[in-house]
XYZ file of N, CA, C and O in Angstrom:
764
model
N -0.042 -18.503 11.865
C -0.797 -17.339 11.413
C -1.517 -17.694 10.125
O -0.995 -18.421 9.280
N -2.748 -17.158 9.990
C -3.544 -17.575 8.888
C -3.563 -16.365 8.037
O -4.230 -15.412 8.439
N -2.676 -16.232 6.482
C -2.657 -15.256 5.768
C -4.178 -15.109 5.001
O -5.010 -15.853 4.482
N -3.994 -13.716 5.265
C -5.956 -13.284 4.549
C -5.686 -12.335 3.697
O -5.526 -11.180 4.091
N -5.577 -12.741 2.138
C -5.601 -11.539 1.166
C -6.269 -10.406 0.785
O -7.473 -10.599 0.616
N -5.814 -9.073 0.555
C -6.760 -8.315 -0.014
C -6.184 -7.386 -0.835
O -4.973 -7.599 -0.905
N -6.606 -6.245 -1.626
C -6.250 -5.709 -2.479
C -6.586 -4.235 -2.340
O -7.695 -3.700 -2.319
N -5.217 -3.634 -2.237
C -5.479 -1.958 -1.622
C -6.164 -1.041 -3.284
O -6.778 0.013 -3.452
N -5.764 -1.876 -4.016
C -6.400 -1.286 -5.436
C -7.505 -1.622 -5.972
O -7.904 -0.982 -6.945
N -8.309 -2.792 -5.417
C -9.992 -2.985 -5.719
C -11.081 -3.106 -4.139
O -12.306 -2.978 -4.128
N -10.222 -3.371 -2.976
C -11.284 -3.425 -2.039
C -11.365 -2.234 -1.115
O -10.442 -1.496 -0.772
N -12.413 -2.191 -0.834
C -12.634 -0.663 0.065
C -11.940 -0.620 0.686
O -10.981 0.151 0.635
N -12.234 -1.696 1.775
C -11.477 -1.687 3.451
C -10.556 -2.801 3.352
O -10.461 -3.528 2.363
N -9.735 -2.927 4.653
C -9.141 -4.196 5.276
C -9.835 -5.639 5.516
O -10.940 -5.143 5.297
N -9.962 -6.194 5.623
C -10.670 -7.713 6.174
C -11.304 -7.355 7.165
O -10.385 -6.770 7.740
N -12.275 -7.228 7.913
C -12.282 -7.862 8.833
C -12.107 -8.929 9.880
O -12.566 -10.071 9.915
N -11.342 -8.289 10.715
C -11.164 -9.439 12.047
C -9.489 -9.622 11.930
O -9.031 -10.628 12.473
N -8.628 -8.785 11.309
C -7.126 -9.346 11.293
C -6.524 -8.381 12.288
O -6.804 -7.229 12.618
N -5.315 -9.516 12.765
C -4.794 -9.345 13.913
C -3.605 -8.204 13.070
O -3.521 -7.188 13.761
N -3.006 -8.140 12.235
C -1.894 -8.000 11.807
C -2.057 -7.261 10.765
O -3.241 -6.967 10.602
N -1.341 -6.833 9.979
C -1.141 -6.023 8.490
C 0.462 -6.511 8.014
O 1.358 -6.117 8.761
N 0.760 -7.123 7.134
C 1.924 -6.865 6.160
C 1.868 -6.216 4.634
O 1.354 -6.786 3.672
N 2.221 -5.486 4.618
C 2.460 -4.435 3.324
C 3.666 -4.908 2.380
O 4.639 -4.155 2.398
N 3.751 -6.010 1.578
C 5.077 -6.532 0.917
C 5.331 -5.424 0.094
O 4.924 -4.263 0.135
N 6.296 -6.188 -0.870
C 6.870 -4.929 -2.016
C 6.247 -5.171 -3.006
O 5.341 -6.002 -2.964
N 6.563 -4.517 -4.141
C 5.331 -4.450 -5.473
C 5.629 -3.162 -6.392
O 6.721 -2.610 -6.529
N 4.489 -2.838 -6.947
C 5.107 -1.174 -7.753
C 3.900 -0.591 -7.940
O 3.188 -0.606 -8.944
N 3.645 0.177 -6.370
C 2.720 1.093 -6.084
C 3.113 2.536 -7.321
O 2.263 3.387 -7.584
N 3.932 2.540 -7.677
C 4.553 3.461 -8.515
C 3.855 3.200 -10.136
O 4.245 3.838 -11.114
N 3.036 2.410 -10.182
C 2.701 1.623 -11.147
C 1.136 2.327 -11.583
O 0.698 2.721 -12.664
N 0.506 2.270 -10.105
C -0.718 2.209 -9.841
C -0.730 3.464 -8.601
O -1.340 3.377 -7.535
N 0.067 4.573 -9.033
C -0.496 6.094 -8.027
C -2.067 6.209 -7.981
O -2.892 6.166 -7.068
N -2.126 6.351 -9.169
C -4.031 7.055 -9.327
C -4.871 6.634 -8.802
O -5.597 7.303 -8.067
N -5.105 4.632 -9.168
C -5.653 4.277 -8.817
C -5.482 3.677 -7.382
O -6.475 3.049 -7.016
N -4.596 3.718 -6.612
C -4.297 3.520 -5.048
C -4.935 4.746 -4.285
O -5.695 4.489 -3.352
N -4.658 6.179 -4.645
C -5.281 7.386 -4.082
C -6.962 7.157 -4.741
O -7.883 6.926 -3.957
N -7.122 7.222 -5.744
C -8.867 7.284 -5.863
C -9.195 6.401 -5.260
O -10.342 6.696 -4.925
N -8.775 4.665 -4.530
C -9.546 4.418 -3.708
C -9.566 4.729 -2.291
O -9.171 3.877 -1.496
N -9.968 5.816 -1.903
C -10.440 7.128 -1.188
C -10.535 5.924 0.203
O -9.629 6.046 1.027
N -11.261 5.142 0.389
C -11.844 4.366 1.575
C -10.115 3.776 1.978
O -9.353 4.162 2.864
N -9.970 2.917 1.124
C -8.508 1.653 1.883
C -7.612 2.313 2.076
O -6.647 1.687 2.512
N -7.432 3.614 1.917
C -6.118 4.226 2.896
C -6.067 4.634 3.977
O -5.102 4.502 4.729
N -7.452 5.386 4.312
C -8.318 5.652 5.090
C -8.501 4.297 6.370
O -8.286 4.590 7.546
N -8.776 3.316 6.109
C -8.997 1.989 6.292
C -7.421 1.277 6.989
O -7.246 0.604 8.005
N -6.606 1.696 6.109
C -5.389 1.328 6.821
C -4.497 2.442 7.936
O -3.691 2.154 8.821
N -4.934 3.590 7.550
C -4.445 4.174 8.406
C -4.885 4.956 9.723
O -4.261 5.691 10.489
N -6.498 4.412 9.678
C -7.254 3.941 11.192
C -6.710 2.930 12.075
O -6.312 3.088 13.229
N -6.758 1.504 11.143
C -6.591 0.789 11.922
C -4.962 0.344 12.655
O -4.783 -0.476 13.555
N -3.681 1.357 11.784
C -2.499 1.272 12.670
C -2.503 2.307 13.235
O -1.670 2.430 14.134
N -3.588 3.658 12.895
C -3.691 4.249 14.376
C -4.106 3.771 15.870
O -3.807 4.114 17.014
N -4.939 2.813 15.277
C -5.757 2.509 17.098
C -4.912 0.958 16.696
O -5.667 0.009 16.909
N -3.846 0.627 16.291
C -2.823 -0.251 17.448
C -2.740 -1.593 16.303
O -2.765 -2.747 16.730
N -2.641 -1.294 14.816
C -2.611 -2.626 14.201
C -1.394 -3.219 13.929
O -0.845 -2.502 13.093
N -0.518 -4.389 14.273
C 0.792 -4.766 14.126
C 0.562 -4.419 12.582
O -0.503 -4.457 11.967
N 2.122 -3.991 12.006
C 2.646 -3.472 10.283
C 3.434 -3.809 10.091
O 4.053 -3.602 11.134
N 4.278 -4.426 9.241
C 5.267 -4.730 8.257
C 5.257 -4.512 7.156
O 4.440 -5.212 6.558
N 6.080 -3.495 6.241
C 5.778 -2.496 5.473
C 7.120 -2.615 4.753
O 8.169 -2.275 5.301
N 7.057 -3.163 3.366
C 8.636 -3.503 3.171
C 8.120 -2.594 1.354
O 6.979 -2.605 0.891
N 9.300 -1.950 0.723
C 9.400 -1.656 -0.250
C 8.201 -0.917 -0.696
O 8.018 0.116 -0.053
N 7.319 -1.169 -1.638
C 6.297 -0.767 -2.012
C 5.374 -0.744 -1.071
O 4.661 0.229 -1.319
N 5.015 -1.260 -0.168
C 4.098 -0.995 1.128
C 4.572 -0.103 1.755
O 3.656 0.668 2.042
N 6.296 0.532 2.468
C 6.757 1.331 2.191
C 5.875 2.544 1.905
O 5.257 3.177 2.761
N 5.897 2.795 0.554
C 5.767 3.463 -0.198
C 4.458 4.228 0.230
O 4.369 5.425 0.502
N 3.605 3.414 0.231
C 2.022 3.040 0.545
C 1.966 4.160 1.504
O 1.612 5.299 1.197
N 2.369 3.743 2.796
C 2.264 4.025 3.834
C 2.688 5.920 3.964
O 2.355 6.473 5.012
N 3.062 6.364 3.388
C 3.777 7.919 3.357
C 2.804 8.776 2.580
O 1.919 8.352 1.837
N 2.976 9.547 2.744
C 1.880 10.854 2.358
C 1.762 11.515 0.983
O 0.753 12.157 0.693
N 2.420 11.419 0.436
C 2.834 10.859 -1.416
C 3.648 10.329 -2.309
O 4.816 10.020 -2.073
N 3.155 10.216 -3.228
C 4.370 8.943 -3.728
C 3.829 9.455 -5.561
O 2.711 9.433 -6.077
N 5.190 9.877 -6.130
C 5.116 10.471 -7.303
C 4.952 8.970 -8.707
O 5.597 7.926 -8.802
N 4.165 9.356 -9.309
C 4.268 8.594 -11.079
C 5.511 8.969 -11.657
O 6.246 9.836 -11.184
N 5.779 8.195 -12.861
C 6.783 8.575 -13.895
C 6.715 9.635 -14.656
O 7.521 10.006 -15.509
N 5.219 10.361 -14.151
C 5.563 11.703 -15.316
C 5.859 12.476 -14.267
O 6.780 13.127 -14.760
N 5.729 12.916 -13.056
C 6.008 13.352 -12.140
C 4.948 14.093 -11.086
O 5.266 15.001 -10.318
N 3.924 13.642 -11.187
C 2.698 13.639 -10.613
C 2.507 12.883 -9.023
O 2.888 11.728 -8.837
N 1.900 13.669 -7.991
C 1.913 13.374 -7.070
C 0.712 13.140 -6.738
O -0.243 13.903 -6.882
N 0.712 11.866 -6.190
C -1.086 11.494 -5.157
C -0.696 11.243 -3.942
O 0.481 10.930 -3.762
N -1.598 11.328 -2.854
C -1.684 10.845 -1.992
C -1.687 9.656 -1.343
O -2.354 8.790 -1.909
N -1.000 9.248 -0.043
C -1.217 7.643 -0.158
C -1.869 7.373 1.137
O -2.852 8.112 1.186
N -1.772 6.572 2.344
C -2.452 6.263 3.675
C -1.567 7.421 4.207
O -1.842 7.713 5.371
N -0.808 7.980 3.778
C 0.137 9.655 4.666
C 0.496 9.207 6.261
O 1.102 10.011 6.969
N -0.043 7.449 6.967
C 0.393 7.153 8.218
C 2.077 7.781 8.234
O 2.346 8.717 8.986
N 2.886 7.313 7.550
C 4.480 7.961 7.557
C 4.493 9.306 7.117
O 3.657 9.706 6.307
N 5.512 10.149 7.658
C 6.005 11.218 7.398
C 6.575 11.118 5.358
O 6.651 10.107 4.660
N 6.735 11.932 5.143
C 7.295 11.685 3.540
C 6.645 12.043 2.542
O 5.477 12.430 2.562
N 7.574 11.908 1.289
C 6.957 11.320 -0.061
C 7.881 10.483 -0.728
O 9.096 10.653 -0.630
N 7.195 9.300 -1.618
C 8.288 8.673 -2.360
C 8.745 9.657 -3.730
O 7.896 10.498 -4.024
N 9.682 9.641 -4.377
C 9.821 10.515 -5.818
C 10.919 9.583 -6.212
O 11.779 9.009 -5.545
N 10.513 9.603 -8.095
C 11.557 8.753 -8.629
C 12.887 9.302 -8.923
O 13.174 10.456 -9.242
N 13.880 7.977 -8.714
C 15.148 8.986 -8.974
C 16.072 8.709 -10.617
O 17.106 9.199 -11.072
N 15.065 7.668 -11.153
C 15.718 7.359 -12.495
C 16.490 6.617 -12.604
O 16.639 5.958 -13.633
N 17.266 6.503 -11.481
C 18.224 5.286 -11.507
C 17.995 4.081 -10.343
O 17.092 4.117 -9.508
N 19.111 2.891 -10.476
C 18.616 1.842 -9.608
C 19.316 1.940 -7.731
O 20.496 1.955 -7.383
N 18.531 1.971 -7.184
C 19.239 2.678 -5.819
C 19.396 2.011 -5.152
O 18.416 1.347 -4.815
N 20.781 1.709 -4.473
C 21.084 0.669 -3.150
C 20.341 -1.080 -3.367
O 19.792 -1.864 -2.592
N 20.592 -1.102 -4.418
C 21.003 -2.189 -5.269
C 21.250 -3.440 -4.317
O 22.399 -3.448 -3.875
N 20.453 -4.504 -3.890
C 21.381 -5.695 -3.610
C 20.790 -6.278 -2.248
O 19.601 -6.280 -1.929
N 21.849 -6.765 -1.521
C 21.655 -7.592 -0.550
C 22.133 -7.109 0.594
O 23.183 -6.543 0.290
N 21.919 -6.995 1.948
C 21.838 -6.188 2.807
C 21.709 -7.245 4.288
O 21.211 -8.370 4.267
N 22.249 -6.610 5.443
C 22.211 -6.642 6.884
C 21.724 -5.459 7.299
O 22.177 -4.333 7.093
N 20.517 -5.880 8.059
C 19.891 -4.994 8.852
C 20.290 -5.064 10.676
O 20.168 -5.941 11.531
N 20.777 -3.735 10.678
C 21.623 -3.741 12.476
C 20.743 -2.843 12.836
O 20.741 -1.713 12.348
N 19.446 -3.454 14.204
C 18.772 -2.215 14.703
C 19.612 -0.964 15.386
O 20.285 -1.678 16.130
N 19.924 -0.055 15.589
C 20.726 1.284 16.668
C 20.045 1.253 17.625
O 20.692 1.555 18.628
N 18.498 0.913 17.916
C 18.111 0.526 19.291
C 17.588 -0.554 19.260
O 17.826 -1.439 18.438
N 16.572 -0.609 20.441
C 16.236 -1.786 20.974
C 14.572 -1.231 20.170
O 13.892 -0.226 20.372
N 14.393 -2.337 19.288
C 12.847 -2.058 18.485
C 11.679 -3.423 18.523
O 12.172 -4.535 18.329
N 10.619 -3.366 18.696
C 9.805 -4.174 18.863
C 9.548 -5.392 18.210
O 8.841 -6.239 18.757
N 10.262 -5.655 16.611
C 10.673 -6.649 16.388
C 11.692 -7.129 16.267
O 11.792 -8.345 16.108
N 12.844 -6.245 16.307
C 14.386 -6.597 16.111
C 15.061 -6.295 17.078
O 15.458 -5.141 16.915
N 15.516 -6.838 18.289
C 16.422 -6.760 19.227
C 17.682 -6.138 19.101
O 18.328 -6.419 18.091
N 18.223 -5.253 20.021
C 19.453 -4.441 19.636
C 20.782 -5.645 19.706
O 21.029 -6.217 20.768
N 21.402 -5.864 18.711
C 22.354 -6.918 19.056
C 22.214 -7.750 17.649
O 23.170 -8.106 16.959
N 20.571 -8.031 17.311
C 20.335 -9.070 16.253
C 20.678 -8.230 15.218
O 21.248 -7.140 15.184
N 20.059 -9.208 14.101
C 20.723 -8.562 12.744
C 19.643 -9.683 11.958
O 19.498 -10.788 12.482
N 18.930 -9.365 10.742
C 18.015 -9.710 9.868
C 18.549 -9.326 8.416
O 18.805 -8.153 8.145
N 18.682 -10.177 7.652
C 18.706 -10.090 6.007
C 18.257 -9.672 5.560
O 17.102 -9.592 5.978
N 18.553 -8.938 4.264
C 17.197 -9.013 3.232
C 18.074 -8.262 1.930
O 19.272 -8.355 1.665
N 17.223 -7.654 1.385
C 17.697 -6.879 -0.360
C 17.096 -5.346 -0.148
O 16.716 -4.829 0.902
N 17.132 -4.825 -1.394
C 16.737 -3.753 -1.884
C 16.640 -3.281 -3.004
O 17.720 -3.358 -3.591
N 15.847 -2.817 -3.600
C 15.934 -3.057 -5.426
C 15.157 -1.994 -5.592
O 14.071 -2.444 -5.227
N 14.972 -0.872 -5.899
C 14.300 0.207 -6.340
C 14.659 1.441 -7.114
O 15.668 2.044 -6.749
N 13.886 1.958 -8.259
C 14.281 2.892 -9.252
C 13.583 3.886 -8.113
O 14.121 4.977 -8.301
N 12.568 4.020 -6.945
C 12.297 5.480 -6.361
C 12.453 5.572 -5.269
O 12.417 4.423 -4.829
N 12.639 6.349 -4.378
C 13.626 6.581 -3.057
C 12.450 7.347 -2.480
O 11.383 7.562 -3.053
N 12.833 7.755 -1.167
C 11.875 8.515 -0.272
C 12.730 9.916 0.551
O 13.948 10.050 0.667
N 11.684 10.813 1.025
C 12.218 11.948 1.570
C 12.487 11.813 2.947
O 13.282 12.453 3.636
N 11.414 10.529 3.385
C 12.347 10.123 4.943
C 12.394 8.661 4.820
O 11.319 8.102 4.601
N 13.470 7.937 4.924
C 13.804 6.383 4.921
C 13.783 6.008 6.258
O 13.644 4.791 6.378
N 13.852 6.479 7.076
C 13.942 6.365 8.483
C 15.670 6.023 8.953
O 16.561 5.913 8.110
N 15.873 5.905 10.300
C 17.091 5.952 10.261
C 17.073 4.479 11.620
O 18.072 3.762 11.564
N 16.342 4.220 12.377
C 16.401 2.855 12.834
C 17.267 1.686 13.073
O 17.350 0.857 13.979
N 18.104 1.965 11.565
C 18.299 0.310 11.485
C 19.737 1.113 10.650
O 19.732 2.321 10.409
N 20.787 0.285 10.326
C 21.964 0.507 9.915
C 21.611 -1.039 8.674
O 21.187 -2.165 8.932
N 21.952 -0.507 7.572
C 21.899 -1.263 6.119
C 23.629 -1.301 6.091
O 24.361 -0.331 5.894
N 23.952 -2.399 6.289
C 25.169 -3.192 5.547
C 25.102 -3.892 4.513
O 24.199 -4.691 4.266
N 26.437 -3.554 3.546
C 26.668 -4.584 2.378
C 27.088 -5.760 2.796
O 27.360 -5.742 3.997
N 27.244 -6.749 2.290
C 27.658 -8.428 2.551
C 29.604 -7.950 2.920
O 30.324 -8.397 3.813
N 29.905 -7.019 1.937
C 31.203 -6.900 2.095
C 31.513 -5.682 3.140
O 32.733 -5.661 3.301
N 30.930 -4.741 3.850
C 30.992 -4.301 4.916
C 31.606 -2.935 4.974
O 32.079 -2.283 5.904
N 31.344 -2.537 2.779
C 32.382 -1.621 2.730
C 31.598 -0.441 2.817
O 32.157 0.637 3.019
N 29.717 -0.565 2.618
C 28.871 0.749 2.531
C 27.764 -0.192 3.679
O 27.745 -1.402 3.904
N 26.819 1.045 4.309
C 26.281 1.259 5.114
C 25.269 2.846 4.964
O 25.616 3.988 4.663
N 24.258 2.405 5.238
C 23.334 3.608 5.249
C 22.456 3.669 6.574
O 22.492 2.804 7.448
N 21.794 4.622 6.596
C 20.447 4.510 8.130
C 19.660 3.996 7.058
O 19.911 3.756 5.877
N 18.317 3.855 7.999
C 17.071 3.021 6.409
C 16.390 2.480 8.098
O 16.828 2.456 9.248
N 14.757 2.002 7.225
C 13.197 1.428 8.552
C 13.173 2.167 9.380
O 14.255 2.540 9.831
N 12.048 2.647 9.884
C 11.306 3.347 10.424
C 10.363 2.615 11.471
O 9.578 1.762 11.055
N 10.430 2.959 12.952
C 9.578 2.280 13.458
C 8.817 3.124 14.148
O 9.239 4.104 14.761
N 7.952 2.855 14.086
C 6.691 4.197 14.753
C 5.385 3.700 15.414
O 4.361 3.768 14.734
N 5.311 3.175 16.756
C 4.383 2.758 16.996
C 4.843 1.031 16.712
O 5.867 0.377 16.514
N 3.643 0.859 16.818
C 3.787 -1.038 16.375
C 4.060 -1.204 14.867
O 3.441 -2.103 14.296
N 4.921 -0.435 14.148
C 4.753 -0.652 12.533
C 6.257 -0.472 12.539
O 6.926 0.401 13.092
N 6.680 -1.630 11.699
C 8.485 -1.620 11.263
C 8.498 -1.582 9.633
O 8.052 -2.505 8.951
N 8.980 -0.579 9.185
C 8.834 -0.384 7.632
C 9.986 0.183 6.830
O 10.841 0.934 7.298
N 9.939 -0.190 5.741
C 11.126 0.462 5.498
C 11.465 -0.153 3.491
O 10.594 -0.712 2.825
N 12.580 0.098 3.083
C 12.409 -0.385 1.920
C 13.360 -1.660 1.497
O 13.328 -2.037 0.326
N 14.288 -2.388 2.547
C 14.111 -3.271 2.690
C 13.287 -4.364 2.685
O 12.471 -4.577 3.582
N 13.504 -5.324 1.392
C 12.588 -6.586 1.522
C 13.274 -8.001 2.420
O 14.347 -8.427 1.993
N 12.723 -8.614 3.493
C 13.423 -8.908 4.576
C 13.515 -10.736 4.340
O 12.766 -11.514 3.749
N 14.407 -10.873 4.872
C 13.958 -12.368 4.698
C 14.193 -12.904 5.981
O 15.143 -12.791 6.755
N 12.944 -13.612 6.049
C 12.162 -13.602 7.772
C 13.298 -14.968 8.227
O 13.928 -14.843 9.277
N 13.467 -16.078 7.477
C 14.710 -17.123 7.719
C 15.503 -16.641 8.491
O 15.424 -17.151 9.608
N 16.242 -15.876 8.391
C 17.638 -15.201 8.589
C 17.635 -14.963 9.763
O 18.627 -15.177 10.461
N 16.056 -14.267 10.422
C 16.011 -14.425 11.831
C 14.621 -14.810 12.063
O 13.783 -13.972 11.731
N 14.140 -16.082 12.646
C 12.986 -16.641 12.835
C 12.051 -15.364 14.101
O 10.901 -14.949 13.960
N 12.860 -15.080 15.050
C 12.396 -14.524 15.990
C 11.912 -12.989 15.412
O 11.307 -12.326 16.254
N 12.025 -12.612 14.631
C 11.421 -11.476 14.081
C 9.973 -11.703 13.555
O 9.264 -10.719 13.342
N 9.728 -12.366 13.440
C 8.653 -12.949 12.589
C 7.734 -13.927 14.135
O 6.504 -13.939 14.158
N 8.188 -14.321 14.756
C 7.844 -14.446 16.027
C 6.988 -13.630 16.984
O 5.887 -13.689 17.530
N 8.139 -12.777 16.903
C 7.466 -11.136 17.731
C 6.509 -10.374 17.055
O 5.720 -9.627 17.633
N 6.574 -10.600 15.433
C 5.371 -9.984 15.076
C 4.278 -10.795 15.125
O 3.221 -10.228 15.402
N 4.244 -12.072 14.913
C 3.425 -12.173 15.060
C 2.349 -13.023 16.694
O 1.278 -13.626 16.762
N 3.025 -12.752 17.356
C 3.481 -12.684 19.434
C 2.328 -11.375 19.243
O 1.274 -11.401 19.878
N 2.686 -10.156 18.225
C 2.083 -9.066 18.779
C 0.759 -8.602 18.516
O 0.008 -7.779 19.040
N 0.678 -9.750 17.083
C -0.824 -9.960 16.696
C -1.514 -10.622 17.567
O -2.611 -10.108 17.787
N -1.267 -11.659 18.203
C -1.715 -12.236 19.078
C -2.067 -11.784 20.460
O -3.039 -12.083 21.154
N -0.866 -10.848 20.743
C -1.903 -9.907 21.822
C -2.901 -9.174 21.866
O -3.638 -8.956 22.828
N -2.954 -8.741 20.736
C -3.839 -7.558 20.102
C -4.865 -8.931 19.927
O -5.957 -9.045 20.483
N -4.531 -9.465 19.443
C -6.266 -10.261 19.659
C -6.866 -10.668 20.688
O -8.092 -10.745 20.768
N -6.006 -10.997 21.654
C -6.661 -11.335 23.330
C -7.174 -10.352 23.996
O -8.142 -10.512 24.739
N -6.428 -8.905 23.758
C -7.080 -7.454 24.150
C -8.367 -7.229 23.223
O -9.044 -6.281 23.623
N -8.823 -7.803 22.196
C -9.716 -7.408 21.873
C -9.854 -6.469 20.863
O -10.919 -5.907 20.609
N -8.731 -6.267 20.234
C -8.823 -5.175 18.671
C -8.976 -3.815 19.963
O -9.066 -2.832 19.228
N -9.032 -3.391 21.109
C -9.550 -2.560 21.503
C -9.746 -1.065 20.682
O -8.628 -0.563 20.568
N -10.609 -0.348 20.184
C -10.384 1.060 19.132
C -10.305 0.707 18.216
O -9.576 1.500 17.620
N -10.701 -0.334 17.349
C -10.428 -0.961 16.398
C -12.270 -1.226 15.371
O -13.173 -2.017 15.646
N -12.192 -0.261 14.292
C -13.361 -0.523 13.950
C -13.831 -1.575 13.290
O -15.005 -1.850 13.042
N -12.785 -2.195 12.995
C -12.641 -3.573 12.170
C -12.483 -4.726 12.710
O -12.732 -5.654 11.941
N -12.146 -5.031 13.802
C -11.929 -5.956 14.659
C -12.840 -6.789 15.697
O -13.845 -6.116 15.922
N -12.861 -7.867 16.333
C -13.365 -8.125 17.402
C -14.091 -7.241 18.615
O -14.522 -7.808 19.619
């Protein structure tokens, strides 16, 4: 896969011509104002995983992706609103650490059975985390629901580490690749 950068806080739109979208983590919490005033790239992203764009949406992309997401004074903007929600801060550090991700079903990149790594590190939480996936501690003593899958988009506030299971990272990007042989079909940005 050929990574193509862009910036939801200075460029209008998406790239043209990408098979895929990943949304890493970051601190959209940082930059509310200026993520909602640019009016076009949310708009932009949340066309193109309407008409069928593979997503991976971890932490602050997360964030992105939900319908508002509060500042530190407690101010709310708007974000791509594709997810149900809002993020809001909670002041403290939440679900802290290192984590097993157990899908509860059978989901388009994570097979019911597998299990994928990753962390979690965040001072702001959300009003829907999704419930998808079962979050284990290393020691097996806490567990939460958490990722959201909706369509071709797996998100959540889990930051993942793709090692842990190669085939996740496979299938996503298996699914970019279909989507490019179909042709972006509905896709104003695409092929």
């Amino acid at each position: 896969a050929e990574l193509v950068p862009f910036s939801p806080l200075t460029d209008e739109r998406l790239p043209e011509n990408i098979d895929g979208l990943y949304l890493g983590g970051g601190y959209p919490e940082l930059y509310e104002k200026q993520l909602s005033e640019n009016e076009i790239m949310p708009n932009s992203i949340k066309t193109a995983i309407q008409n069928g764009l593979p997503t991976v949406a971890e932490c602050g992309g997360f964030l992105y992706l939900k319908e508002e997401l509060e500042d530190g004074d407690g101010m709310m903007y708007p974000m791509t609103g594709f997810l149900k929600g809002r993020g809001y801060r909670t002041h403290t550090l939440g679900r802290f650490g290192y984590l097993t991700l157990e899908p509860k079903e059978e989901l388009l990149f994570l097979k019911r059975g597998e299990t994928i790594r990753g962390h979690e590190f965040h001072y702001w939480d959300c009003t829907e985390n999704g419930d998808c996936c079962l979050a284990v501690k290393p020691d097996g003593q806490r567990s939460w629901e958490c990722m959201e899958e909706k369509q071709q988009v797996f998100a959540g506030f889990a930051h993942i580490s793709y090692d842990s299971n190669p085939a996740f990272a496979k299938r996503f990007v298996g699914c970019c690749l279909e989507r490019r042989e179909k042709g972006n079909a509905g896709d104003d940005m695409g092929k």
